CSV table of C-alpha atoms in Angstrom, one decimal:
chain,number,residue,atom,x,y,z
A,1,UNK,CA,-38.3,83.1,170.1
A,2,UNK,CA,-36.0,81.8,167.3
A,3,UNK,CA,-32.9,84.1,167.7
A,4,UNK,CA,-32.4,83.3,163.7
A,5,UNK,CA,-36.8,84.3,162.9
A,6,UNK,CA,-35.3,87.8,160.8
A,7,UNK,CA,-34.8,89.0,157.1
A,8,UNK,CA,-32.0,92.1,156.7
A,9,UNK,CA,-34.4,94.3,154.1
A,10,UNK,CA,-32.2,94.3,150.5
A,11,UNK,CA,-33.4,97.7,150.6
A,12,UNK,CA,-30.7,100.0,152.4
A,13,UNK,CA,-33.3,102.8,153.1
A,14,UNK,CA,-35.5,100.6,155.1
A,15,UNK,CA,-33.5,97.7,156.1
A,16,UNK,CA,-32.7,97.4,160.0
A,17,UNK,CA,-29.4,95.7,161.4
A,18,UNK,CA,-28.7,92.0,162.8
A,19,UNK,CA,-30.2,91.4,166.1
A,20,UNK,CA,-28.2,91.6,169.1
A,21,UNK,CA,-29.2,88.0,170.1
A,22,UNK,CA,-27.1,87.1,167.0
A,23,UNK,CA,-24.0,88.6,168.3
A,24,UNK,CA,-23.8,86.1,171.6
A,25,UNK,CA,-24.2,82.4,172.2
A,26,UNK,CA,-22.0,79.1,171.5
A,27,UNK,CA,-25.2,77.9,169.4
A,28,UNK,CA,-24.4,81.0,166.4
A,29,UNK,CA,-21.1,80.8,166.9
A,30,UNK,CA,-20.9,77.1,166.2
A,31,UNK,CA,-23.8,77.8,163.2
A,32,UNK,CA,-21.2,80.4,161.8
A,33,UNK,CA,-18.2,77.8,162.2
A,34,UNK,CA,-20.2,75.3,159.9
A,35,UNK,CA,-22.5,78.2,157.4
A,36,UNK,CA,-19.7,80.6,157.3
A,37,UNK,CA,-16.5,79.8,158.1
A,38,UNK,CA,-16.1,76.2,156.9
A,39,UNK,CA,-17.5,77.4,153.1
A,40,UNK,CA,-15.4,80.4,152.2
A,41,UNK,CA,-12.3,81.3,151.5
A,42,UNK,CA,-9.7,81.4,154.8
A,43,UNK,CA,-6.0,83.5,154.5
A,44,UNK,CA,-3.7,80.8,156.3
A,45,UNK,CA,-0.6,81.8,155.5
A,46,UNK,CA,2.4,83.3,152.9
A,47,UNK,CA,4.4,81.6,150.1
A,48,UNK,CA,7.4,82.4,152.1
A,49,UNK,CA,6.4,80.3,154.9
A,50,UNK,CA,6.7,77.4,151.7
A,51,UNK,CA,10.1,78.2,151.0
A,52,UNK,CA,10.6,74.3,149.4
A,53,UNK,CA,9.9,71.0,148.9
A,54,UNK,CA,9.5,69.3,151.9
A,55,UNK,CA,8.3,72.7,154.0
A,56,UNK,CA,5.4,73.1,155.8
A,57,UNK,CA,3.3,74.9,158.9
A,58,UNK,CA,0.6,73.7,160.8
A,59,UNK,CA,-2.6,76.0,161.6
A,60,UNK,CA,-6.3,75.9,161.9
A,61,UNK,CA,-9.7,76.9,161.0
A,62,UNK,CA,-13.0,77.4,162.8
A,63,UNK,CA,-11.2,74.6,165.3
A,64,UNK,CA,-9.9,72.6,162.4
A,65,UNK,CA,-6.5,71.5,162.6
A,66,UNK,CA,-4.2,71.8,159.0
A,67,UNK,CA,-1.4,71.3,157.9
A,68,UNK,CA,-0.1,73.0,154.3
A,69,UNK,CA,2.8,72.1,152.8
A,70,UNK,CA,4.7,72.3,149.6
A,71,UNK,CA,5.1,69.1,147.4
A,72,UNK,CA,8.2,67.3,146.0
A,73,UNK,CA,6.4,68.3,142.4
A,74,UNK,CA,6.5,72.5,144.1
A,75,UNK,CA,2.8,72.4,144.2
A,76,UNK,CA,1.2,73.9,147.3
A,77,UNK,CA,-1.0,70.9,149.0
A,78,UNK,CA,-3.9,71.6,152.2
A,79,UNK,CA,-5.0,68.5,154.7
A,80,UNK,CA,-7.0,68.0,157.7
A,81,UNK,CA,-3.8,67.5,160.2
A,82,UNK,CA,-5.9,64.2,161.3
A,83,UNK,CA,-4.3,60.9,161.2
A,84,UNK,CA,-7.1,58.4,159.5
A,85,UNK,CA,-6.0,56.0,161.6
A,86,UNK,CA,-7.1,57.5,165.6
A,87,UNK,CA,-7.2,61.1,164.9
A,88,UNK,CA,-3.6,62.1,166.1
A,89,UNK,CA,-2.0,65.0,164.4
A,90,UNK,CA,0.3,63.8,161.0
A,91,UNK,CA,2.4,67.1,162.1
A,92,UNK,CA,3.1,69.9,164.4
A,93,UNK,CA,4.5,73.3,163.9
A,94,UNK,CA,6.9,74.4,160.9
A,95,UNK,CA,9.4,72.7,159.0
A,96,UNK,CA,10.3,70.6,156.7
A,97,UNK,CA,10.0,67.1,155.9
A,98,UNK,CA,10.4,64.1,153.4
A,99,UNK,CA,7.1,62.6,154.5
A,100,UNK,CA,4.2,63.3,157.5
A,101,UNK,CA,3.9,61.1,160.2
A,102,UNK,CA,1.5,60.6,162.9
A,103,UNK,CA,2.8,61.4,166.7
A,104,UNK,CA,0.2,59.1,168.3
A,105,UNK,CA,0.6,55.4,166.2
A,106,UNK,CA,3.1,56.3,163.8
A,107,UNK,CA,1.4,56.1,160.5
A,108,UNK,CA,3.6,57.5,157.8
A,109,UNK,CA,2.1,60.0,154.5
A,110,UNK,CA,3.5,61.3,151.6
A,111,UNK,CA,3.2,65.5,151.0
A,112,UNK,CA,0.6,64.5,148.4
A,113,UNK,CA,-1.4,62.9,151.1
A,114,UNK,CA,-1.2,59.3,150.3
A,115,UNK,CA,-0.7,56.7,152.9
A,116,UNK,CA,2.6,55.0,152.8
A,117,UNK,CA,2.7,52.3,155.6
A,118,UNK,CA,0.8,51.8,158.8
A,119,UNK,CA,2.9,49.9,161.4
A,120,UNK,CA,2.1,46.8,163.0
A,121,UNK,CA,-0.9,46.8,161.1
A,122,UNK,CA,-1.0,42.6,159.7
A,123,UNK,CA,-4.5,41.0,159.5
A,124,UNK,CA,-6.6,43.8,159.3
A,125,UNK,CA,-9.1,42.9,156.9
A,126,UNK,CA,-10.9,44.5,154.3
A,127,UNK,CA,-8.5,47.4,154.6
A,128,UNK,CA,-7.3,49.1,151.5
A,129,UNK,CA,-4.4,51.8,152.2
A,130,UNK,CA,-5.5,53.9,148.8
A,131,UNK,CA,-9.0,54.6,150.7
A,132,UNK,CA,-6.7,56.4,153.9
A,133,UNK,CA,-4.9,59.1,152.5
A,134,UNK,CA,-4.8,62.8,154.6
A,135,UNK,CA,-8.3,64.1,153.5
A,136,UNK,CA,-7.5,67.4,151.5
A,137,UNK,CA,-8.7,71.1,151.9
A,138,UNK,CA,-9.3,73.6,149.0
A,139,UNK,CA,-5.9,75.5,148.6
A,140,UNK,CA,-5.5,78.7,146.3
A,141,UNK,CA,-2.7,81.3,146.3
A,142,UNK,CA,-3.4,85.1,145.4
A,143,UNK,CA,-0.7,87.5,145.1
A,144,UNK,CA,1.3,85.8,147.7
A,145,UNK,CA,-1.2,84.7,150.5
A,146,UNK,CA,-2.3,81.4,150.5
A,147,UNK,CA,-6.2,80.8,151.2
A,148,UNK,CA,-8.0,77.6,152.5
A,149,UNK,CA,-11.5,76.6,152.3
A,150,UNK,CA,-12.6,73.1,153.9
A,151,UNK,CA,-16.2,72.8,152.2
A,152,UNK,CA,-15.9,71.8,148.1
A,153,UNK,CA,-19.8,74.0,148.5
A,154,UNK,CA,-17.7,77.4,149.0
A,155,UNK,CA,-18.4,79.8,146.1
A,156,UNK,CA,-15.5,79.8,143.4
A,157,UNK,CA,-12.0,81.4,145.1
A,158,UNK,CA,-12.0,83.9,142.0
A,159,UNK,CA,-15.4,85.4,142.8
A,160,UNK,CA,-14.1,86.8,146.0
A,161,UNK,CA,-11.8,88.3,144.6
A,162,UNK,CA,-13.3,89.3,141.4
A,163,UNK,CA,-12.5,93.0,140.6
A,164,UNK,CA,-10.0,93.2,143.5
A,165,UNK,CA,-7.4,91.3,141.5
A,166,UNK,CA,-7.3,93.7,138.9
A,167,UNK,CA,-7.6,97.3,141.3
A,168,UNK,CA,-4.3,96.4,143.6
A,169,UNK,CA,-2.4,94.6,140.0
A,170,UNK,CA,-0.3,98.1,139.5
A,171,UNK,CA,0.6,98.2,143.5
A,172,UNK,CA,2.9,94.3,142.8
A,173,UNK,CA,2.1,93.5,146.8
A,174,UNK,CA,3.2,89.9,145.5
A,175,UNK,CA,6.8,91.5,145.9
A,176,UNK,CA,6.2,92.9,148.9
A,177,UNK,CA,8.1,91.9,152.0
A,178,UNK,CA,6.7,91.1,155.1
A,179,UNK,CA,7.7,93.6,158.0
A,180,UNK,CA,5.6,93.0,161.6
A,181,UNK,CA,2.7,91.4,163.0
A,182,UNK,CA,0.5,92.6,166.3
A,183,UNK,CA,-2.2,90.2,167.6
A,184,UNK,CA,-5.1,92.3,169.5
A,185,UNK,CA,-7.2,90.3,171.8
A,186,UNK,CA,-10.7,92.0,171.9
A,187,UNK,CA,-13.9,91.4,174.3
A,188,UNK,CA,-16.6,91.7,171.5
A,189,UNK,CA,-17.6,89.3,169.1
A,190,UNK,CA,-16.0,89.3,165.8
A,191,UNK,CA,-18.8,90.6,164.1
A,192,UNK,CA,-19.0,93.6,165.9
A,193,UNK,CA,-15.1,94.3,164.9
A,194,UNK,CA,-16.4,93.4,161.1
A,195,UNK,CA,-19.4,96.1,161.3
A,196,UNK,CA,-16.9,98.7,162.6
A,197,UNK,CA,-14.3,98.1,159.7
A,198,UNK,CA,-17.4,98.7,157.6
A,199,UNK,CA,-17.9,102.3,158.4
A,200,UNK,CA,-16.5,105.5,158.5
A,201,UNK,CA,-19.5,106.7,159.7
A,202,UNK,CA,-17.8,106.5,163.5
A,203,UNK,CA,-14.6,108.4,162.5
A,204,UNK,CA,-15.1,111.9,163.4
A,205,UNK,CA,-16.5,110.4,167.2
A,206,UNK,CA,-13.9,107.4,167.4
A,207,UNK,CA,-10.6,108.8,165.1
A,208,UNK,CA,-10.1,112.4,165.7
A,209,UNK,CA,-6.7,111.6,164.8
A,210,UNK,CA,-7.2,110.1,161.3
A,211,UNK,CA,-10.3,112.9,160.6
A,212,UNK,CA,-7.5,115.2,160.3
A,213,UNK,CA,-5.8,113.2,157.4
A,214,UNK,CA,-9.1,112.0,155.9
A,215,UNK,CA,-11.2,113.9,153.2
A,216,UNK,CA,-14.3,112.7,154.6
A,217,UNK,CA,-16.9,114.3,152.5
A,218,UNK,CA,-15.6,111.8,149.8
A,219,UNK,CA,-14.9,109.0,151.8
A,220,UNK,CA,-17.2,106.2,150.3
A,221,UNK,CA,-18.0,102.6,149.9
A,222,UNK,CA,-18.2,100.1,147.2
A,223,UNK,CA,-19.9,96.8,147.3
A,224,UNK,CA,-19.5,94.1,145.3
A,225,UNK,CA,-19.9,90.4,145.4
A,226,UNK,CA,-18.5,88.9,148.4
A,227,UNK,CA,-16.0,92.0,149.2
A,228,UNK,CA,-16.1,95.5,149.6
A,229,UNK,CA,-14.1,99.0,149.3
A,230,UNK,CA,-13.5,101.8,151.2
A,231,UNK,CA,-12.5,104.6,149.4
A,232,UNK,CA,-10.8,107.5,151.5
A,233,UNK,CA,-9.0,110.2,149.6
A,234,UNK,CA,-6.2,111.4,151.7
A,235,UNK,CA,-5.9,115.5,152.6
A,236,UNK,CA,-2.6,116.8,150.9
A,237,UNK,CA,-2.1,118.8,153.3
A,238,UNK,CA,-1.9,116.1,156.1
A,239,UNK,CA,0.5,116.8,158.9
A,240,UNK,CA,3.1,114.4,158.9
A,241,UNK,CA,4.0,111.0,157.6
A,242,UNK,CA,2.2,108.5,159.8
A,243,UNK,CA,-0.2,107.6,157.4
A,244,UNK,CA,-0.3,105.7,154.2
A,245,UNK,CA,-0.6,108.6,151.7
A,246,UNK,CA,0.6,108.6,148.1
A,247,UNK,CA,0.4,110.4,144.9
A,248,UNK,CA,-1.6,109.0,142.4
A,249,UNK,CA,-2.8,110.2,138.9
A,250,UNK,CA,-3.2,113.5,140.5
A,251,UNK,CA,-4.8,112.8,143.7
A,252,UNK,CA,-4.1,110.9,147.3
A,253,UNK,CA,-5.8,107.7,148.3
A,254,UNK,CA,-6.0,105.0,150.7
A,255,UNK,CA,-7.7,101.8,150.3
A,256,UNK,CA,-9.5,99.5,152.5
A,257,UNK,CA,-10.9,96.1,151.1
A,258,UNK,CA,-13.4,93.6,153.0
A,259,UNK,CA,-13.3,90.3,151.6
A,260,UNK,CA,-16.4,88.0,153.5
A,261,UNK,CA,-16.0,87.0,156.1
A,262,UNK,CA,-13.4,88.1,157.8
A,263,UNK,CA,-9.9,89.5,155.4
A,264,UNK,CA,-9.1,93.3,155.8
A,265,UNK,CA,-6.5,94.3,153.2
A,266,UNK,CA,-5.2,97.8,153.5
A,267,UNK,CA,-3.4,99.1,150.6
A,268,UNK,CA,-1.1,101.9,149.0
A,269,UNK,CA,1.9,101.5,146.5
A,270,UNK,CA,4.4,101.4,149.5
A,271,UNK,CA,3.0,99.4,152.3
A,272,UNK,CA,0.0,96.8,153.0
A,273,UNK,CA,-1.5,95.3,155.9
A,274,UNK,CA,-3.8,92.6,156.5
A,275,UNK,CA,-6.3,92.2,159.5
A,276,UNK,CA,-7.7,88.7,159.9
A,277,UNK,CA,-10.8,88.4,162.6
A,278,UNK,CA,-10.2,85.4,164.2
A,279,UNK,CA,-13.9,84.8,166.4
A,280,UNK,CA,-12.3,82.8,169.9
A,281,UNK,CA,-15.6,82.0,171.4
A,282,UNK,CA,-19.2,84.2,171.0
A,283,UNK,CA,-17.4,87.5,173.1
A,284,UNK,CA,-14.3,87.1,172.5
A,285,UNK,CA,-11.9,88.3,169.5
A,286,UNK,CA,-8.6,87.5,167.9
A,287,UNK,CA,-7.3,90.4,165.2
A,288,UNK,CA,-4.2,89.9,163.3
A,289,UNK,CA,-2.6,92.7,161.5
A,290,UNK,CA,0.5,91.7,159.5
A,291,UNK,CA,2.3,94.9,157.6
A,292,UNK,CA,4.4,94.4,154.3
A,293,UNK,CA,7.0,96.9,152.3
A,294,UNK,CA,8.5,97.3,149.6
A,295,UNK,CA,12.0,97.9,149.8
A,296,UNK,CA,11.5,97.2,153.6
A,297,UNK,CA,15.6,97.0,154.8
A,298,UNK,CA,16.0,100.5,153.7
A,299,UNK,CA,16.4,103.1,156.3
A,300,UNK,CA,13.4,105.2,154.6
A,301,UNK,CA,11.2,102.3,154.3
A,302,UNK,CA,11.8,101.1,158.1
A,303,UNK,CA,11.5,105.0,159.4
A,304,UNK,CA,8.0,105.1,157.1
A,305,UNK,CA,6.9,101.6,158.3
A,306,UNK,CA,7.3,102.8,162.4
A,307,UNK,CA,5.1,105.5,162.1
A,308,UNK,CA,2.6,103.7,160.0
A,309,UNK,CA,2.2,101.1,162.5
A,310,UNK,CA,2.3,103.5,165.5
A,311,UNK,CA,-0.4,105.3,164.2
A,312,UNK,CA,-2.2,102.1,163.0
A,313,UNK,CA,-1.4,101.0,166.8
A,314,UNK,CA,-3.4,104.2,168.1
A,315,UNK,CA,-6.6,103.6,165.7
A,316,UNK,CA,-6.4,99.9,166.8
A,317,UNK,CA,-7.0,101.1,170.4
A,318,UNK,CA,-9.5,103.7,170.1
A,319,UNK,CA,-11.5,100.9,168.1
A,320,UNK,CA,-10.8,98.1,170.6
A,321,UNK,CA,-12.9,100.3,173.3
A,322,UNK,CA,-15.4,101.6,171.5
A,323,UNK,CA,-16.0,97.4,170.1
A,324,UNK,CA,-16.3,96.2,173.4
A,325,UNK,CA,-18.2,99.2,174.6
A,326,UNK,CA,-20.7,97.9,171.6
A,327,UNK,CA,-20.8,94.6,173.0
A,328,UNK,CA,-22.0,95.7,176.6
A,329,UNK,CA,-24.9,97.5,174.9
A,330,UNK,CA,-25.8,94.7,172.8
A,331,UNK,CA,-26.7,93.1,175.7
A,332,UNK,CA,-28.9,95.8,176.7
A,333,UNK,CA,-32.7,94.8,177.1
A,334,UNK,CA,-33.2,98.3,175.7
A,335,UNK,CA,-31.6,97.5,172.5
A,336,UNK,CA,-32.9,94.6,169.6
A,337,UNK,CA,-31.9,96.2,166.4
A,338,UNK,CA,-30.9,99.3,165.0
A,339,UNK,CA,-30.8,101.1,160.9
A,340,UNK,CA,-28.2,101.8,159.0
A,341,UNK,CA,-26.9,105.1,157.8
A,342,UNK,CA,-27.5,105.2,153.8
A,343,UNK,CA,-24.3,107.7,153.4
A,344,UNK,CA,-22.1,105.7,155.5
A,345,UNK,CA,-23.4,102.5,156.1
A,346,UNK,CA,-23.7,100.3,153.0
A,347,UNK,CA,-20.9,98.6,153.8
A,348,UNK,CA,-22.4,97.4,157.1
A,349,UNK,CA,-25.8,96.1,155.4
A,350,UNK,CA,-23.7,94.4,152.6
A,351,UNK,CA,-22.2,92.4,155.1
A,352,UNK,CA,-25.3,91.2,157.2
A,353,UNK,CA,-27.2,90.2,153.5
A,354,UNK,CA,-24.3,88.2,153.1
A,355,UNK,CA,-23.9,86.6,156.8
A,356,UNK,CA,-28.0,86.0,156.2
A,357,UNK,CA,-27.1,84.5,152.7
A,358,UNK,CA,-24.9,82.0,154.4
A,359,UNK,CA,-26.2,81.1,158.2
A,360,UNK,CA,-29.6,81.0,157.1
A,361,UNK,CA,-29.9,78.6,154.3
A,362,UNK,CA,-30.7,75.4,155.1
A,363,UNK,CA,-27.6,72.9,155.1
């Protein structure tokens, strides 16, 4: 049976979930790499990591090795960290540097990419140095994260965040400074750690902690083209400070955005975090939450900023068993597919239409 032979209903009322046998297997991971991750938009990294001319940090994508760096001419520059010579990296790490070169044969490249001298390299024929520049990535900065895509097929940077932009503009998160980050290794695959983001259906089994602070009967979700919201009014009356509540226009919020695949951006006007899914192999997970502040050296922002991440600390936990709980039972050869909740649950189908919309075409 083709493990890929399914269509997720546009209908929310009738629709049913993705398989389990998508959620398992190097073959969809590695279809994912290529549909998926390669053609949209990846978070890499902060302006502040770019300081100045000359600075740069290495990462990767999907198994892709990069390099990003900022230009003589301050523009912010993405390449394939693959000499085009035999494949050896043109850097390694963080710094900052005049000019790349390449730790295996010593080819030398400018920080726009171009190829500036190849050594020992006489009589080669038929070789053109213009033709062997680092091949470049799509790079685009919002607010003050800096996003990657290595397929010129992904869907416009601005339509991911279209609408998104304009909710957080009053919160200025560009200004905000970065505070802590807590990488979560996880035993389910990453789309199981998606699907849960994607609810609060599981909240008042998973989260007794944050049901206290939540108005649940008006927490809701928004879809939209390739993100989502999670709206979840905060009780006034909440206990204590751990969470991220604030006064707004009358009433308390918290917001939780989904940008496909994989971006998690939780916001209020005094703190942010982001939680990247980072898929290690079919069952495996890597989540990275980073936290931001405004005004973070003050003494009230650093007290605020502990007990945010303490608490975010407990939820991470409590969703880290339940996730790989979720991957034993996919497993199951009781279980194939299940529905989706319509009060709770859009947020979940939104996100399978769109992983159909992108594994399944043809190319």
């Amino acid at each position: 049976m083709n493990p890929l032979d399914f269509t997720i209903d546009e209908n929310l009322a009738t629709a049913k979930t993705l398989p389990a046998s998508v959620y398992f297997g190097e073959e969809i991971l590695a279809l994912e790499k290529q549909r998926i991750f390669n053609r949209t938009w990846q978070l890499v990294g902060r302006l502040e990591q770019l300081p100045d001319a000359g600075s740069f940090f290495t990462t990767e994508i999907a198994g892709e090795p990069l390099v990003l760096v900022r230009g003589k001419d301050e523009k912010i520059r993405g390449f394939f960290n693959v000499c085009r010579h035999r494949a050896g990296p043109v850097a390694n790490g963080t710094g900052c540097r005049k000019a790349f070169q390449c730790a295996y044969h010593g080819w030398a490249y400018a920080l726009d990419g171009s190829l500036l001298s190849t050594p020992y390299f006489e009589g080669v024929e038929h070789f053109n140095k213009t033709e062997y520049g680092l091949v470049p990535v799509g790079v685009e900065v919002w607010e003050q994260f800096i996003f990657v895509s290595l397929d010129e097929t992904s869907p416009p940077f601005g339509e991911f965040f279209a609408d998104l932009s304009e909710r957080i503009r009053p919160f200025n998160i560009a200004n905000m400074q970065f505070v802590e980050r807590r990488d979560y290794l996880i035993d389910c695959n990453w789309k199981v750690y998606v699907d849960n983001y994607l609810e609060g259906y599981h909240l008042p089994m998973v989260h007794p902690g944050l049901m206290q602070e939540l108005d649940f009967a008006n927490y809701h979700t928004r879809t939209f083209r390739y993100h989502s919201l999670q709206d979840a009014p905060i009780r006034k009356t909440s206990a204590d400070d751990r969470t991220r509540r604030y006064e707004s226009d009358g009433k308390t919020d918290a917001l939780y955005f989904w940008v496909f695949p994989n971006l998690m951006v939780n916001l209020n006007p005094e703190t942010l975090s982001t939680n990247l899914i980072i898929p290690l192999s079919p069952e495996k997970t890597l989540t990275i939450f980073e936290w931001f502040a405004h005004d973070s050296h003050s003494l009230e922002s650093q007290q605020r900023m502990l007990g945010t991440v303490h608490f975010s600390d407990e939820i991470q936990q409590e969703d880290i068993e339940i996730c790989e709980a979720v991957q034993r039972g996919l497993r199951s050869i009781s279980y194939t597919q299940g529905r989706f909740s319509k009060r709770f649950e859009n947020g979940v189908h939104h996100f399978h239409r769109l992983w159909q919309e992108f594994c399944l075409r043809n190319g």
